[in-house]
Coordinates of C-alpha atoms and ligand atoms in Angstrom, one line a residue:
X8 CA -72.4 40.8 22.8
X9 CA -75.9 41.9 21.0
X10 CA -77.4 44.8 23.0
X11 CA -80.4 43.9 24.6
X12 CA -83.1 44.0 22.1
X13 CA -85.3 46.1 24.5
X14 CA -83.1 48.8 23.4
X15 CA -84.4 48.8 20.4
X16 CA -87.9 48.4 21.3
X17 CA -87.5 51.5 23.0
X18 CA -86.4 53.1 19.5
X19 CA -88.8 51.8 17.7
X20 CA -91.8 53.5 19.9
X21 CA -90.1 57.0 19.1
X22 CA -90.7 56.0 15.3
X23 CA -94.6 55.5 16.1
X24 CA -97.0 56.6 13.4
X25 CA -100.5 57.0 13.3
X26 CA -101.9 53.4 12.1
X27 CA -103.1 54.1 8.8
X28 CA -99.3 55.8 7.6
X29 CA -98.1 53.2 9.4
X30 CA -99.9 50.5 7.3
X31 CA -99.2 52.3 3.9
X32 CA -95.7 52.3 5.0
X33 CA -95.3 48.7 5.9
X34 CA -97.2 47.8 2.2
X35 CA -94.0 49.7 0.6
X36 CA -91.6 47.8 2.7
X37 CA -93.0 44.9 2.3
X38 CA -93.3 45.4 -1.5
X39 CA -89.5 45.7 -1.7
X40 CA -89.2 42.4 -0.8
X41 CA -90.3 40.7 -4.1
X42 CA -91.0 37.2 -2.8
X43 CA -91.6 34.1 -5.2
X44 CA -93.8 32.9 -2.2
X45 CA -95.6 35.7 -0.4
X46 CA -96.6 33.2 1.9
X47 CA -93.4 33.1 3.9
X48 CA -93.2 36.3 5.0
X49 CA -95.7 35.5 8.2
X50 CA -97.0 37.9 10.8
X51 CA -98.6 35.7 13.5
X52 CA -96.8 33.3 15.9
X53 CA -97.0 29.9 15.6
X54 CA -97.9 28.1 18.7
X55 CA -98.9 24.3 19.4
X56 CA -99.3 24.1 15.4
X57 CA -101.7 26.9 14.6
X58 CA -101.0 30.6 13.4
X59 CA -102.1 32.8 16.2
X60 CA -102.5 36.7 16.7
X61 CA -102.6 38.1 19.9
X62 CA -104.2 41.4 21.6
X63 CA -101.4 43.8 21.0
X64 CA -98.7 43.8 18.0
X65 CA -94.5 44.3 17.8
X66 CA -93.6 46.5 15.5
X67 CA -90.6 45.5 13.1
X68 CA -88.4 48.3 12.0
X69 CA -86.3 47.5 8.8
X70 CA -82.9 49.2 10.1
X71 CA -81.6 50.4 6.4
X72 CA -84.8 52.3 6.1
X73 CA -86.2 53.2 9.3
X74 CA -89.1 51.6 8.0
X75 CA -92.1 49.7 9.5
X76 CA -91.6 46.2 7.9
X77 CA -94.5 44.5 9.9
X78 CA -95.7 43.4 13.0
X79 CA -95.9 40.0 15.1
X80 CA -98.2 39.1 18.1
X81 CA -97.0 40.5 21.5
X82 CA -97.9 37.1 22.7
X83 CA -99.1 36.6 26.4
X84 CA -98.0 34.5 29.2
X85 CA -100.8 31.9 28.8
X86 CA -100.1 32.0 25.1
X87 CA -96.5 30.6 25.5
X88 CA -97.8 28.4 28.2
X89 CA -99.7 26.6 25.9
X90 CA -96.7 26.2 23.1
X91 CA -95.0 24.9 26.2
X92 CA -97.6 22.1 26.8
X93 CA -97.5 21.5 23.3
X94 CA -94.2 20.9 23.1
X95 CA -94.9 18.7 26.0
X96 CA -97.6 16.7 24.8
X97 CA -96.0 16.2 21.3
X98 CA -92.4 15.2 22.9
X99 CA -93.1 11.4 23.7
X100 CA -94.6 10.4 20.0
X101 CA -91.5 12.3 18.4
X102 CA -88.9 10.8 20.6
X103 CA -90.2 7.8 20.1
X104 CA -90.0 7.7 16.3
X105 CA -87.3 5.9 14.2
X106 CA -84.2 8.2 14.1
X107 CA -84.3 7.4 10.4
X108 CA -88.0 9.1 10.5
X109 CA -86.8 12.1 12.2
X110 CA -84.0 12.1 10.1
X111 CA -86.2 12.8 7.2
X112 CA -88.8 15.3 8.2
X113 CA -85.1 17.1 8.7
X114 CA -83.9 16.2 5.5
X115 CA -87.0 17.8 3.8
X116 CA -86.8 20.9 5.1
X117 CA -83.3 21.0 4.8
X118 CA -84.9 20.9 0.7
X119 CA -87.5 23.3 1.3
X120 CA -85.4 26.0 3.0
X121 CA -82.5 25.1 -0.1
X122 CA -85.2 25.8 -2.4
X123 CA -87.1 29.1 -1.0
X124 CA -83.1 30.2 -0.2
X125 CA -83.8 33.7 -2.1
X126 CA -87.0 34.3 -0.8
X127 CA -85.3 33.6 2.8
X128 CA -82.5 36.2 2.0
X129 CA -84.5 39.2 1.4
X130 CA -86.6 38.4 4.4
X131 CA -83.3 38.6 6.6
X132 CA -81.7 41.2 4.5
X133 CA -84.9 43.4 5.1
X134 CA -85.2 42.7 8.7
X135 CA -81.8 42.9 9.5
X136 CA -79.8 44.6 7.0
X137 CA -77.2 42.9 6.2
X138 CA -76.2 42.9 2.7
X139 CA -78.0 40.6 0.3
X140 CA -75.2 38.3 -0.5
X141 CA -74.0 37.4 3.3
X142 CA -78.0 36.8 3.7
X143 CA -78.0 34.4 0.9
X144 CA -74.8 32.9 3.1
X145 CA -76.6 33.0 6.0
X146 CA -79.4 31.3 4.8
X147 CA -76.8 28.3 3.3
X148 CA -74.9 28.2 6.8
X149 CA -78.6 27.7 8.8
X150 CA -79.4 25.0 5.8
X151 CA -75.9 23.3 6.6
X152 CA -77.0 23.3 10.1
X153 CA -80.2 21.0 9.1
X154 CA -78.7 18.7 6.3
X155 CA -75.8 17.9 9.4
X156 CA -77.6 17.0 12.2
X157 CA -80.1 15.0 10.0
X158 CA -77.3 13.2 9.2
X159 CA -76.7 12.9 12.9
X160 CA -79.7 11.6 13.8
X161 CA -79.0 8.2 13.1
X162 CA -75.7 8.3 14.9
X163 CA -76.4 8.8 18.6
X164 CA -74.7 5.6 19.9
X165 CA -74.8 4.3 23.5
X166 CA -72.0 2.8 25.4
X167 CA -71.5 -1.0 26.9
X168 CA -69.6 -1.1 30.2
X169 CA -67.4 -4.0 31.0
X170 CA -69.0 -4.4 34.7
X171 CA -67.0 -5.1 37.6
X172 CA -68.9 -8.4 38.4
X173 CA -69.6 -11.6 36.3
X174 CA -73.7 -11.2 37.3
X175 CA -74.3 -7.4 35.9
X176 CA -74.3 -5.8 32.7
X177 CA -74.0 -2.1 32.6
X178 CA -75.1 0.2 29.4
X179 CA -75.5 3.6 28.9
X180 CA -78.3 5.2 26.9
X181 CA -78.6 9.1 25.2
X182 CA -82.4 9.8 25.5
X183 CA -83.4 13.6 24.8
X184 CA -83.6 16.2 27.3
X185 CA -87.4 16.7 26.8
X186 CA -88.7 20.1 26.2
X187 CA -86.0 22.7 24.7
X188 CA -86.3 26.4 25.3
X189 CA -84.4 28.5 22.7
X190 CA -83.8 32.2 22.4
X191 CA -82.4 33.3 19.8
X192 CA -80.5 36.7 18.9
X193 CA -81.0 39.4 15.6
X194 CA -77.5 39.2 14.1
X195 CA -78.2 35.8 12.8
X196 CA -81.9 35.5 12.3
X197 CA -81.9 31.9 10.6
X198 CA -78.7 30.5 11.5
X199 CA -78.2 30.6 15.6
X200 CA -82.1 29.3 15.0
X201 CA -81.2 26.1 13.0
X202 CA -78.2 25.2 15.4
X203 CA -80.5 24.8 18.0
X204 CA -83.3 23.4 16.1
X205 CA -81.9 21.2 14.0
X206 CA -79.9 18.8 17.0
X207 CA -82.7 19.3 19.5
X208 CA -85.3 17.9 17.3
X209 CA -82.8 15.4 15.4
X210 CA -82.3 13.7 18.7
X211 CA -86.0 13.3 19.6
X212 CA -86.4 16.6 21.7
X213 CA -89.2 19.3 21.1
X214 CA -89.1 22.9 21.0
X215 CA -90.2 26.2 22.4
X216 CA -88.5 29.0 20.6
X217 CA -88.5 32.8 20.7
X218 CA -86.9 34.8 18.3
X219 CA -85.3 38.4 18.7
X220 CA -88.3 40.5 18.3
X221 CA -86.3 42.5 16.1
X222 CA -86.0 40.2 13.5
X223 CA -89.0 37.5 13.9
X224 CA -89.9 37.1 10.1
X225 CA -86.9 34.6 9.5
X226 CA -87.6 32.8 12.1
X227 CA -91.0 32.6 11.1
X228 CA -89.9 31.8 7.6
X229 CA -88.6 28.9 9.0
X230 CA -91.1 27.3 11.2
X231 CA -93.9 27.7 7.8
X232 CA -90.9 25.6 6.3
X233 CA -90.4 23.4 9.0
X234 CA -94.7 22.6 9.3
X235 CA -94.8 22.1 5.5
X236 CA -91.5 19.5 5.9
X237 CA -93.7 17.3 8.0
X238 CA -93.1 18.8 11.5
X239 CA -95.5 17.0 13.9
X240 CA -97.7 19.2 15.8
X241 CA -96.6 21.1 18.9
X242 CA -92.4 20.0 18.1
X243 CA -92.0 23.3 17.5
X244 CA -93.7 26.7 18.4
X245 CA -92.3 30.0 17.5
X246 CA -93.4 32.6 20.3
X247 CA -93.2 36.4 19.1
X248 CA -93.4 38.7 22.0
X249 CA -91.2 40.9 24.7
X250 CA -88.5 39.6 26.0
X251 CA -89.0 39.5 30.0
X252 CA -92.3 38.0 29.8
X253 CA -91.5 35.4 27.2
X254 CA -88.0 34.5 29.3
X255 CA -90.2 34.5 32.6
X256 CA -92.0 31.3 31.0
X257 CA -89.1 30.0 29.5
X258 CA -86.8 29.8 32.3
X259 CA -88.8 29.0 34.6
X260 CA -91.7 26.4 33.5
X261 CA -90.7 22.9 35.3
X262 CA -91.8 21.0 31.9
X263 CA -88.8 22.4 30.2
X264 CA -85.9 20.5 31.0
X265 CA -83.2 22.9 28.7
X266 CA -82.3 26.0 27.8
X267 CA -80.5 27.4 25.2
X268 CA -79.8 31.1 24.9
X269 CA -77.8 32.7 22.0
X270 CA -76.8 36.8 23.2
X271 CA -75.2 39.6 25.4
X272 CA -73.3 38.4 28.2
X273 CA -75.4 39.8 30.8
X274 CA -78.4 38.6 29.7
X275 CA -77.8 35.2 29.4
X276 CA -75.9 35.0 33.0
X277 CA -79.3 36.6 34.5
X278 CA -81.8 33.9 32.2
X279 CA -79.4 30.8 33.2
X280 CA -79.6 31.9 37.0
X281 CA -83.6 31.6 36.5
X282 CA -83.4 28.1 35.3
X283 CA -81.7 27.1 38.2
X284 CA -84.6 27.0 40.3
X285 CA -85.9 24.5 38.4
X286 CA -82.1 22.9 37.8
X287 CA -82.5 23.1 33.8
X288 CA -79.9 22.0 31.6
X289 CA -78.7 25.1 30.2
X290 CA -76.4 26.6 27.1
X291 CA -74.9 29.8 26.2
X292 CA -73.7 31.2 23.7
X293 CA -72.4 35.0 24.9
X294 CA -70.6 37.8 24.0
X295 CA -66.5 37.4 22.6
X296 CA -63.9 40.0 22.4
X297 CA -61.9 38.3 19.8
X298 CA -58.0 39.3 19.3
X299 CA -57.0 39.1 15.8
X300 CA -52.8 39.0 16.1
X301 CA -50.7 39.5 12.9
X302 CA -47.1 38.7 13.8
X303 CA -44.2 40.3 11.9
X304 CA -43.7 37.2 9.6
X305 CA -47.5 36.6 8.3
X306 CA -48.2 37.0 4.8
X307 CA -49.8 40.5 5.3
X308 CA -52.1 40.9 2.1
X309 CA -53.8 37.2 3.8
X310 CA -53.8 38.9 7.1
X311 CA -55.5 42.2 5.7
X312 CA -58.2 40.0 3.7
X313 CA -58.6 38.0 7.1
X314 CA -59.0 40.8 9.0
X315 CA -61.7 42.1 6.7
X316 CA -64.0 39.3 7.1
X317 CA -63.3 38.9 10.4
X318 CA -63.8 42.0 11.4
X319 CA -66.8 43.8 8.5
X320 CA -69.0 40.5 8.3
X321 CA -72.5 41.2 9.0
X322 CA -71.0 45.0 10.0
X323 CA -69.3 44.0 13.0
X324 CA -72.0 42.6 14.5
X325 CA -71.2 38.8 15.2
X326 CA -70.2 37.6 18.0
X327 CA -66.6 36.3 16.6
X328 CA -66.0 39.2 15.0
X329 CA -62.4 40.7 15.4
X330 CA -62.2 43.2 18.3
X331 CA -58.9 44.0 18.9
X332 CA -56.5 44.2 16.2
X333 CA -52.9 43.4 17.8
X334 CA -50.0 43.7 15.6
X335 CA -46.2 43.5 15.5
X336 CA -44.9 46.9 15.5
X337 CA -42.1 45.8 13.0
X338 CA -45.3 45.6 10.5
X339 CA -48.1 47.6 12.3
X340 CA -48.0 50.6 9.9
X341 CA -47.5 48.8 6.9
X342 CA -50.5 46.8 8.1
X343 CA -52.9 49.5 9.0
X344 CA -51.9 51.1 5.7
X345 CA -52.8 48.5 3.4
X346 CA -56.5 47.9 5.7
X347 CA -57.3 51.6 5.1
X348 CA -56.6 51.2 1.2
X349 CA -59.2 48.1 1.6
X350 CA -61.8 49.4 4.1
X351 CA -62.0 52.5 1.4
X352 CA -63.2 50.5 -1.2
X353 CA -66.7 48.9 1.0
X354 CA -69.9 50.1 0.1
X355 CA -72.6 50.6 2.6
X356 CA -76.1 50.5 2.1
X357 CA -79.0 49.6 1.7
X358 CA -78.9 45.4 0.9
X359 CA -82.1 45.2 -0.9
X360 CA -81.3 48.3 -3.6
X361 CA -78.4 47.4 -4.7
X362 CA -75.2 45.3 -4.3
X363 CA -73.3 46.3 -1.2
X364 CA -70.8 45.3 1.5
X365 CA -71.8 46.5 4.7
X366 CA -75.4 47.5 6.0
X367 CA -77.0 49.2 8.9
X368 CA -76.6 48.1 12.6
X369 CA -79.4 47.1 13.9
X370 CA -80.8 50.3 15.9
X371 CA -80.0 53.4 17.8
X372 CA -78.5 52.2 20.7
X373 CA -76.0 50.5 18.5
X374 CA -74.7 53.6 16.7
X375 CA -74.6 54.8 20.4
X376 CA -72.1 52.3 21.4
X377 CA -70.2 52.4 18.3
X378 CA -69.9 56.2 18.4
X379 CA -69.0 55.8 22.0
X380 CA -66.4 53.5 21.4
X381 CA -65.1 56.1 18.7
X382 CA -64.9 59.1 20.7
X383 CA -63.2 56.6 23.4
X384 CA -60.0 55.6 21.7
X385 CA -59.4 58.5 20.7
X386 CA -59.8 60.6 23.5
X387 CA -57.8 58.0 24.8
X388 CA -54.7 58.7 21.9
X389 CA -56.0 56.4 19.2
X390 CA -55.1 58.1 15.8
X391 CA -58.1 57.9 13.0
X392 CA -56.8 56.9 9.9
X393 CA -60.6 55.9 8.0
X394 CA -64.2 57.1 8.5
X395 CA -65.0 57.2 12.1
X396 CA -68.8 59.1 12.1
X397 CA -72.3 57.9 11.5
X398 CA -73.4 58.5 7.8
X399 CA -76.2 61.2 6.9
X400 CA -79.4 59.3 5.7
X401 CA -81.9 57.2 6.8
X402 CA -81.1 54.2 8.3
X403 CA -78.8 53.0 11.0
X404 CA -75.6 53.3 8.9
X405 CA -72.2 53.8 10.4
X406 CA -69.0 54.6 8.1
X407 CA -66.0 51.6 8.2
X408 CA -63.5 52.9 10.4
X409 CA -59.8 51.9 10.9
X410 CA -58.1 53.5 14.5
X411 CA -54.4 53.0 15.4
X412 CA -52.3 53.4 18.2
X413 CA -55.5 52.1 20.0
X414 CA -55.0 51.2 24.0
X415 CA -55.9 48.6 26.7
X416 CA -57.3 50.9 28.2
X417 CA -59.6 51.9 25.7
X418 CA -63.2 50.7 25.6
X419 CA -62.7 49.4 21.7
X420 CA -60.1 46.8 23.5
X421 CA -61.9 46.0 26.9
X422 CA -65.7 45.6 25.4
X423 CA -67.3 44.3 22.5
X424 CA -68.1 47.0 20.2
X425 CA -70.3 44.9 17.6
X426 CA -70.3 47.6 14.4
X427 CA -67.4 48.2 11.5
X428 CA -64.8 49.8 13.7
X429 CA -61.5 48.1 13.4
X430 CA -58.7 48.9 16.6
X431 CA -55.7 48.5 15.9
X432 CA -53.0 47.8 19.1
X433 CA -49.4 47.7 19.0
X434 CA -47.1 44.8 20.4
X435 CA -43.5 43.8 20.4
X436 CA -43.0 40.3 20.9
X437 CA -45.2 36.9 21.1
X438 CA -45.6 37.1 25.3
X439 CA -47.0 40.5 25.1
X440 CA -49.5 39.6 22.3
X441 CA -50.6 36.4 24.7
X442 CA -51.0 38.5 27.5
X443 CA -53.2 41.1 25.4
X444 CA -55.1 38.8 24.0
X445 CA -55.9 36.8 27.2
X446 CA -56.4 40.3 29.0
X447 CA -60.4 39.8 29.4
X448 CA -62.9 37.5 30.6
X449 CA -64.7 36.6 27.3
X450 CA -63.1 33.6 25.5
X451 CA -65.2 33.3 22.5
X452 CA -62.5 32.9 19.5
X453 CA -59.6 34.3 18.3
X454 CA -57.1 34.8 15.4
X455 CA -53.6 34.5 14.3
X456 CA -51.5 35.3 11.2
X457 CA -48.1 33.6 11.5
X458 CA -45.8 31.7 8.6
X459 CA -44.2 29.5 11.7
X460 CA -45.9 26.4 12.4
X461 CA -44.4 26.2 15.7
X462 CA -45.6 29.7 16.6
X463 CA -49.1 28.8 15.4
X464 CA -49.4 26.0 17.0
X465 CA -47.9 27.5 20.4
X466 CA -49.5 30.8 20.2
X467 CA -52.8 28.5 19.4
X468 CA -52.5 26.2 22.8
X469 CA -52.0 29.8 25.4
X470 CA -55.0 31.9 24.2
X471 CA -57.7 31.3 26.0
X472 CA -60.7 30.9 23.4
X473 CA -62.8 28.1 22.2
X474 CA -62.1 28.6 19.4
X475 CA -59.0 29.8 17.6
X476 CA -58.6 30.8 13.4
X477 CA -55.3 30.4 11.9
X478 CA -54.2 32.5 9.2
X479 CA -58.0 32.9 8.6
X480 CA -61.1 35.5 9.5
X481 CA -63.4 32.5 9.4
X482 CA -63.9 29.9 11.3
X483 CA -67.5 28.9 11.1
X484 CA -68.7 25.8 9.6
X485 CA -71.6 23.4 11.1
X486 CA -69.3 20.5 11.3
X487 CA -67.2 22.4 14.3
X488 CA -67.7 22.6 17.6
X489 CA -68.8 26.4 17.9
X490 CA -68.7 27.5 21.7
X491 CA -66.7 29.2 24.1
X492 CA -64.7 29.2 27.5
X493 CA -64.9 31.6 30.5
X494 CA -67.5 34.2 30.4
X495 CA -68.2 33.3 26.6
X496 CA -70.5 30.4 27.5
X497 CA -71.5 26.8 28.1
X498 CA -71.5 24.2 25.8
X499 CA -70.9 23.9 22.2
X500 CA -73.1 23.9 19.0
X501 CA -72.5 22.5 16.0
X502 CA -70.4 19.4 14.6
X503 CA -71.2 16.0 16.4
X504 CA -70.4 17.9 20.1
X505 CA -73.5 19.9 19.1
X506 CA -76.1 16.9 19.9
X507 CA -74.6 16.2 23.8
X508 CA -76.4 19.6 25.1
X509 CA -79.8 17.6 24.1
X510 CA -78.7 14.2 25.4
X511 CA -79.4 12.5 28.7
X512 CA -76.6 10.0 29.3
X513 CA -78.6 7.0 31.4
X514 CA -76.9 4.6 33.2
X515 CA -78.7 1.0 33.1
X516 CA -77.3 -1.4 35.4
X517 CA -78.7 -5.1 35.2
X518 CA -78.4 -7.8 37.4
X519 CA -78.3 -11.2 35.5
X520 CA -78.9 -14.3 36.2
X521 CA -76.0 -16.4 35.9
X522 CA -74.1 -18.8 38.3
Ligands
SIN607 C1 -72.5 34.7 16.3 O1 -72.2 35.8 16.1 O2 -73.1 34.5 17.4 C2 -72.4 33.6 15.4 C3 -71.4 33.8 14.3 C4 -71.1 32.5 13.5 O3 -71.8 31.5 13.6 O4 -70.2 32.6 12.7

């Protein structure tokens, strides 16, 4: 689950400057990030098609420095109103275009975001912090989520109903939902943003999107993209500003007909309650608490490299990360042995000086948590075995830390922790690892190591996930369905299930006029 980003906010204000330190500092920052196109890196919102600024100014903290990066508009409530009617005045010319025409204002900036892919990087590395290379990835991943659903486009088919009488025809059409609301989180700057975009506006839809204030200058990145690409006017506004405000509009404006919500848990179950006042169609993706099970016949030097990725990608802070490590006790040690001797070997730092593995988290209250959930297990029995404090510099920057003998009761196993701390939890046969890994109401994804193909496939059918990795850390690819069950969300993104959550399904029923 992403902490709300208010908690950061709240950091940031304790950083405050006076304004002309603060400017000098932002000119260094923003000197480190060496863009090809200077251009891209864009401090005003971009509403109904124009670059606005607004009375008061966000302040963006990069986290490896501590750093004022920039600012974007605090954008008012009449402000997003009008990218809302926008987004409603441009919706019936764009839904109305070829799918083949939409398909190819897609296609384009599918090229342009391909092309500027560096520049794209070090604005998320700088905002963000993750390291340099899994920004470049992130940046390929959000492109993949483009090229696919323009691809898409031109396959949203209809149905033909055999009707029950001789006289009546029935069809059924997809139309677009109309006006989309997206909000979108800061551990994935670009991508959860094209996963939205890109189906919404394939299928004829326009859009209405706000952007973690913590990292808008991706997102922003985009949109400049996006406009340059061919974008219509008003199909897509990016609204920089605080979070309650902003949501106030987006959930509950009667011209937008969907909302789509990428965050914490509790967030997302308070925003969805909102838009049903106005009955909005509504998805969510929310927080996991992803087992990762390595059973006492998995190839353990797969299950170790599995584990890394799963667990260290973008520090810990994705919402399919690993959370709970369960292993067989016949191999536990050995296990937990061999992660320590790999974990050792990361280097964390700063992504934009020099070539590293993990970065910072995102802000204060993140170490918070993460510290919390340190102190936790072990007060709770948990044996450290690998790093375990916050490091001594500048920055948000946590060490990689590897914990056995970790319990159920612990707060590592019974909420998401989202930073580099890896919990390790005993078990002793395959019904005890189902029940731990089942034990909590998220049901995001999950993981198994296992040699047995009846195992995997077993073990895969009883956890209660959307999605499930087998012998593998990674499971995300645009051409999935990425989504989860229970308390994990609505609805699924990506893949050809990723258009439905933009689709109206009409019934047309026809009398004829025969016999
Ligand atoms: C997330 O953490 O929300 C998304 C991660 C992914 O797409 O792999």
């Amino acid at each position: 689950m992403c902490p709300p980003a208010s908690e950061g906010a709240r950091h940031r204000v304790e950083q405050d400057l006076p304004p002309s330190r603060e400017s000098n500092a932002a000119r260094v920052e923003q000197s480190r990030l060496a863009l090809r196109r200077a251009d891209l890196f864009r401090q005003q919102a971009f509403v109904g098609g124009a670059w606005v600024s607004a009375d008061e100014v966000i302040r963006v903290v990069n986290p490896a420095t501590g750093g004022l990066l920039g600012t974007v508009p605090r954008l008012s409530q009449p402000q997003v109103i009008e990218a809302v009617a926008a987004a409603e005045g441009a919706r019936s010319a764009w839904s109305r275009r070829p799918a083949a025409a939409r398909a190819s204002v897609l296609r384009r900036w599918y090229e342009l975001v391909t092309t500027h892919a560096d520049d794209l990087s070090r604005i998320l590395t700088a905002e963000q912090g993750k390291p340099l290379a899994e920004a470049r990835a992130e940046i390929t991943y959000a492109a993949s989520f483009i090229e696919w659903f323009a691809e898409e486009a031109r396959r949203v088919y209809g149905e033909s109903i055999p009707a029950p009488a001789a006289n009546r025809r029935i069809t059924v059409l997809r139309q677009p939902v109309g006006v989309v609301a997206a909000i979108t989180p800061w551990n994935f700057p670009a991508a959860m943003l094209t996963r939205k975009l890109a189906p919404a506006l394939a299928v004829g839809c326009t859009v209405v999107l706000k952007p973690s204030e913590l990292t808008p200058f991706s997102a922003l990145a985009l949109a400049a993209l996006a406009e340059e690409a061919g974008l219509p006017v008003g199909t897509l506004s990016v609204v920089t500003g605080d979070p309650a405000p902003v949501g106030e509009v987006l959930t509950g404006d009667p011209r937008i007909r969907k909302f789509t919500f990428t965050g914490s848990t509790a967030v997302g179950k308070r925003l969805a309650a909102r838009c049903m006042d106005t009955v909005k169609r509504v998805s969510l993706e929310l927080g996991g608490n992803a087992p990762f099970i390595v059973f006492d016949d998995a190839d353990l030097e797969a299950a170790v490299e599995g584990a890394l990725i799963s667990k260290f990608r973008n520090t810990g802070q994705t919402c399919v990360c690993a959370n709970r490590i369960l292993v067989h006790e016949a191999v536990r040690e050995e296990f937990a042995r061999r992660l320590v001797e790999r974990v050792a070997t990361l280097v964390t730092g700063d992504g934009l000086a020099g070539v590293t593995d993990l970065g910072p988290l995102i802000n204060a209250a993140a170490m918070t948590k993460v510290r919390g959930h340190v102190e936790d297990a072990i007060g709770r029995g948990a044996r450290l075995l690998w790093g375990g404090h916050p490091l001594d510099r500048p920055g948000n920057f946590h060490e990689p830390t590897v914990l056995t003998d970790v319990t159920p009761a612990a707060r590592l196993f019974r909420e998401e922790t989202f930073g580099p701390v890896a919990g390790v939890v005993g078990f002793f046969d395959e019904a005890e690892a189902i029940a731990l890994a089942n034990d909590t109401r998220a049901g995001l994804a999950a993981y198994l190591y296992t040699k047995d193909l009846s195992r995997a496939t077993l073990v895969s059918e009883a956890l209660e996930y959307g999605m499930v990795g087998v012998n593998t850390g990674l499971v995300s690819t645009a051409v999935a369905p990425f989504g989860g069950i229970k308390e994990s969300g609505l609805g699924r993104e990506g893949a050809r299930q990723g258009l439905d959550d933009y689709l109206d399904t009409k019934m047309v029923c026809t009398e004829v006029g025969v016999g």
